Coordinates of C-alpha atoms in Angstrom, one line a residue:
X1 CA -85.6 242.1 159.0
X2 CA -89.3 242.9 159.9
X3 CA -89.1 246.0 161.4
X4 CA -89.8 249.2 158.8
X5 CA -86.5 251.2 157.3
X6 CA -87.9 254.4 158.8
X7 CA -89.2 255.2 162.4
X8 CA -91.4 257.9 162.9
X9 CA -90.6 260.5 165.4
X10 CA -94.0 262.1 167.1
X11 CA -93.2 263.7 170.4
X12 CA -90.7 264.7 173.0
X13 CA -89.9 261.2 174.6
X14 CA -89.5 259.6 170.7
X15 CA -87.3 262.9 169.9
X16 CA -85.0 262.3 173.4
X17 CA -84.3 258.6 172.4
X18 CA -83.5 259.8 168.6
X19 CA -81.2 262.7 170.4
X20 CA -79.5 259.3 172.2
X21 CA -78.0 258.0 169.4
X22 CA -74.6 259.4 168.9
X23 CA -72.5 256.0 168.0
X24 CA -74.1 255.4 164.3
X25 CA -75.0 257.4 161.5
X26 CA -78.9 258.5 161.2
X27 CA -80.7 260.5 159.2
X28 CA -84.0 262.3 159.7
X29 CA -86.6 263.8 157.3
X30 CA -89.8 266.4 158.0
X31 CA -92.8 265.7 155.5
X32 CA -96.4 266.7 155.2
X33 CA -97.4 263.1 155.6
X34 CA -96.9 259.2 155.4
X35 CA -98.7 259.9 151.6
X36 CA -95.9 262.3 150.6
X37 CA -94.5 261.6 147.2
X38 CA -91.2 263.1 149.1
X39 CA -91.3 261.1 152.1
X40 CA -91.7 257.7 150.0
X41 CA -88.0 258.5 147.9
X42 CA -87.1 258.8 151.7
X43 CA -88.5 255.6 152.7
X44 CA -87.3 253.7 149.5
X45 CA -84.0 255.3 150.2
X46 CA -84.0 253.8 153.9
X47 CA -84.5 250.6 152.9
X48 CA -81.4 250.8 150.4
X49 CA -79.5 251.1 153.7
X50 CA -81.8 248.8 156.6
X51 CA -81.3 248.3 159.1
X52 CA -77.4 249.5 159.3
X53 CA -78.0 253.4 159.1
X54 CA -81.1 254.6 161.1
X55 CA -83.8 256.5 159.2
X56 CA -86.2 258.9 160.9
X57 CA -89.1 260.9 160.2
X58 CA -91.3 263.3 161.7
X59 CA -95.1 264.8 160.4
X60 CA -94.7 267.3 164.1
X61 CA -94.1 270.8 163.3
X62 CA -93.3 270.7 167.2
X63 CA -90.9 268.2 166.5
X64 CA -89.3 270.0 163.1
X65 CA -89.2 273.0 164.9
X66 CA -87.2 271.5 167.6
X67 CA -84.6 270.3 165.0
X68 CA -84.6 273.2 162.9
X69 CA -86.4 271.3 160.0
X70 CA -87.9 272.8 157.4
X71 CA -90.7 270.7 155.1
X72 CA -89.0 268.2 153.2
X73 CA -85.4 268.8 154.6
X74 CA -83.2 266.1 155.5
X75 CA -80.3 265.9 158.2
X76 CA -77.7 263.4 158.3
X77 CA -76.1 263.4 161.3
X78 CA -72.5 262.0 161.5
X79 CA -71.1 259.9 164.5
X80 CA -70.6 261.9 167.4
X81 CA -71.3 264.7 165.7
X82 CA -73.7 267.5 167.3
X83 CA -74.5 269.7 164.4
X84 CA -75.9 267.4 161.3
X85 CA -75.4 267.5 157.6
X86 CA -78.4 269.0 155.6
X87 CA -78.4 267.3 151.9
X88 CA -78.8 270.2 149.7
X89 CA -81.5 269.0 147.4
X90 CA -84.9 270.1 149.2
X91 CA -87.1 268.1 148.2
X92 CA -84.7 265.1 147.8
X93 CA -84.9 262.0 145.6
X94 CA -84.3 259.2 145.9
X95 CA -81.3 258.7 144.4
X96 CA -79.8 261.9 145.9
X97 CA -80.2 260.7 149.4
X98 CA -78.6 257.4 148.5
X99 CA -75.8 259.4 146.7
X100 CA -75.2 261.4 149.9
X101 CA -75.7 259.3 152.5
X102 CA -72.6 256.8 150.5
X103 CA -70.9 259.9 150.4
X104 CA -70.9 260.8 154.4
X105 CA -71.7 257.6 155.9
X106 CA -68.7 256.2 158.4
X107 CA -68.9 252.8 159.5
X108 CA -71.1 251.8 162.3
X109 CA -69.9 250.3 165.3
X110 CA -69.8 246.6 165.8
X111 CA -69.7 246.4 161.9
X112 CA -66.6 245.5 160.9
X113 CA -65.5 245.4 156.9
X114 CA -64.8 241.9 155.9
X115 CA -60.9 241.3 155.4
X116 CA -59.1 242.3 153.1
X117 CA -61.8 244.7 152.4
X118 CA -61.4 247.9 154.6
X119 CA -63.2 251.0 154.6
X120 CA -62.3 254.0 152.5
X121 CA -59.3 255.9 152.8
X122 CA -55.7 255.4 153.1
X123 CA -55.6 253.5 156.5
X124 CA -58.2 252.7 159.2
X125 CA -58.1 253.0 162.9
X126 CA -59.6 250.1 164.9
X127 CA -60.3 250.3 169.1
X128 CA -61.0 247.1 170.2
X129 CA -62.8 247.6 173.6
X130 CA -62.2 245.0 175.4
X131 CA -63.1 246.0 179.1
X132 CA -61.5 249.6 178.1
X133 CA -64.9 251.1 179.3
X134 CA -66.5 254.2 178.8
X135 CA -63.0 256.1 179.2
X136 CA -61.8 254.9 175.9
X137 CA -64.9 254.9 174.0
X138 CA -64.4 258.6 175.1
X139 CA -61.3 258.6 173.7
X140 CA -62.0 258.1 170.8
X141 CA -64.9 260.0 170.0
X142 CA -62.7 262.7 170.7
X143 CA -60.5 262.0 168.2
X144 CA -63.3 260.7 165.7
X145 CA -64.4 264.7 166.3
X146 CA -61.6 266.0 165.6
X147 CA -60.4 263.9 162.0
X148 CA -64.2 263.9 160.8
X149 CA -63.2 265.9 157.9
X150 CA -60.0 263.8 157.6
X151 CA -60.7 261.5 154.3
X152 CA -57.4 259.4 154.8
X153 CA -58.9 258.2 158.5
X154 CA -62.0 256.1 159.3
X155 CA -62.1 255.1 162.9
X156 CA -64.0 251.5 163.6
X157 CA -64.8 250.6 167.4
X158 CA -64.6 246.8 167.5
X159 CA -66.0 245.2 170.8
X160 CA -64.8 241.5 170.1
X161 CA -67.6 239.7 172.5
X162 CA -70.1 241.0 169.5
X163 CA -68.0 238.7 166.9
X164 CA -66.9 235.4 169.3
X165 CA -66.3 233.1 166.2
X166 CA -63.8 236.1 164.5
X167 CA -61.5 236.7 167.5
X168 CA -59.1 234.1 167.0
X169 CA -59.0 235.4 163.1
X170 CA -58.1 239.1 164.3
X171 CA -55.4 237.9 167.2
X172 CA -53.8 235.8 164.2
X173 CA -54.0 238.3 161.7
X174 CA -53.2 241.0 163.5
X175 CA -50.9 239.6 166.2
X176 CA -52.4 241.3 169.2
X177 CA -54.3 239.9 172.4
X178 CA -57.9 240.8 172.5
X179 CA -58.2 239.9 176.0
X180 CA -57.5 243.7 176.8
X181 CA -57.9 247.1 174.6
X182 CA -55.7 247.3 171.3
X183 CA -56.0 250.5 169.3
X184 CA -54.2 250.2 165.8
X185 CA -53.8 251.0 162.1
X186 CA -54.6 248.9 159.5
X187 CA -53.2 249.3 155.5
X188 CA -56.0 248.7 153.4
X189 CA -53.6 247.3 150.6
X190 CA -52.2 244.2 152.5
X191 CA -54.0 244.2 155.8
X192 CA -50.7 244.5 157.9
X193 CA -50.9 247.0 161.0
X194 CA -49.3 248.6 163.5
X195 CA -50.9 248.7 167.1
X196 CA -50.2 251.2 170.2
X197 CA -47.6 250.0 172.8
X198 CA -50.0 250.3 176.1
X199 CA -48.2 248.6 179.3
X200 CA -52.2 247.5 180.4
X201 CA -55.7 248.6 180.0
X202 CA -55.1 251.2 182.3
X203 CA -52.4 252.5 180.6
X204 CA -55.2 254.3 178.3
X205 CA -53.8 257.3 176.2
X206 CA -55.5 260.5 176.3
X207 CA -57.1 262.2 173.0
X208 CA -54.2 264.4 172.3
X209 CA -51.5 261.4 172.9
X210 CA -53.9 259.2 170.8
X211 CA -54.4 261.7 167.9
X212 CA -50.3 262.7 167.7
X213 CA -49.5 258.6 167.3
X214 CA -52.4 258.5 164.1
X215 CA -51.3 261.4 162.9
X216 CA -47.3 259.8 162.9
X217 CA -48.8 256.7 161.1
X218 CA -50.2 258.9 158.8
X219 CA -47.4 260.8 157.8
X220 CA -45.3 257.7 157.4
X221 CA -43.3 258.2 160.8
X222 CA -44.5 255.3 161.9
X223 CA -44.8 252.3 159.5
X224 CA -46.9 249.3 159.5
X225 CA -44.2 246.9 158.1
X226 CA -41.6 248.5 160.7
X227 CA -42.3 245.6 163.1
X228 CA -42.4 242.8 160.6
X229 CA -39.6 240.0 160.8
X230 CA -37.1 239.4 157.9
X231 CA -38.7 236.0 158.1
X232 CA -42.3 235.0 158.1
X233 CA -42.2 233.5 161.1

């Protein structure tokens, strides 16, 4: 990767673009200068996480003031979140930005955990947009909103053109069709799941209908190995 772990942020049209970014994780620092012993632990804490987790950075009071920075403060803004996450060390090292940023992150879009190795937390939640649109990428920001301080839920949007080579892996695995929208849970333990009965991809649930039928697999309601055969056929 050629491109430097941390972009630098130096007037309105710059900021707009930054403000853009809702789907992934980012963080964004206010130092002094490029020279700052305080903006370097930022920059070698960038690269820990380059080029997965966006790092920013602005030397523009204008620009500070516009995102309430103060000098050497740090934001992390969550996925669809509005209002960010300011790491509490001020200034920050190194290793204290790496420590929070492993604490907070959520995976990225269109970077999916290797199987059998699933993100943190009890289960995971995986939309698989498949021509669902922006209605159910919608959707599920909604929801993501609404569980973001729920630690036994990540939520992982899949679109399957960005992984050709691994969709006839997740349709045998999983045992769904990926030529239309699945939304599903996955057990971290033994990679078995449960997947939402849709009748087609305009059969879309709505955030509240989506959020009851997580929060059923969650409480055990509704259980992954329920629609396992005796057999292994």
């Amino acid at each position: 990767v050629l491109e430097d772990p941390v972009e630098f942020i130096e007037g309105d049209h710059e900021l707009q673009a930054f403000e853009h970014i809702e789907d992934d994780p980012k963080l964004i620092g206010y130092f002094k200068n490029e020279d700052s012993e305080h903006f370097k632990a930022f920059e070698a804490a960038a690269a820990e996480f380059h080029p997965y987790i966006p790092f920013f950075a602005t030397v523009d009071s204008k620009v500070a003031k516009k995102l309430t920075l103060k000098l050497n403060e740090i934001d992390f803004y969550e996925p669809f979140m509005e209002e960010p996450l300011t790491i509490p060390a001020r200034p920050a090292s190194r290793e204290e930005i790496v420590a929070f940023v492993e604490e907070h992150k959520r995976w990225a879009p269109g970077r999916p955990p290797a199987l059998p190795g699933f993100p943190r937390g009890g289960c995971w939640g995986t939309g698989v947009p498949w021509g669902a649109g922006c209605h159910g990428e919608e959707i599920l920001k909604d929801v993501a909103r609404d569980n973001t301080d729920n630690p036994d839920l990540s939520i992982l949007w899949i679109d399957p053109e960005d992984f050709p080579l691994l969709i006839p892996s997740w349709e045998k695995t999983f045992n769904i069709d990926l030529s239309r929208p699945q939304i599903g849970v996955v057990n971290v333990t033994n990679a078995d799941s449960v997947w939402l009965e849709m009748a087609d991809e305009d059969d879309l649930p709505g955030p509240a209908e989506l959020e009851e039928w997580m929060e059923a697999v969650l409480a055990g309601e509704i259980n992954t190995e329920d629609d396992d055969d005796d057999d292994d056929d």
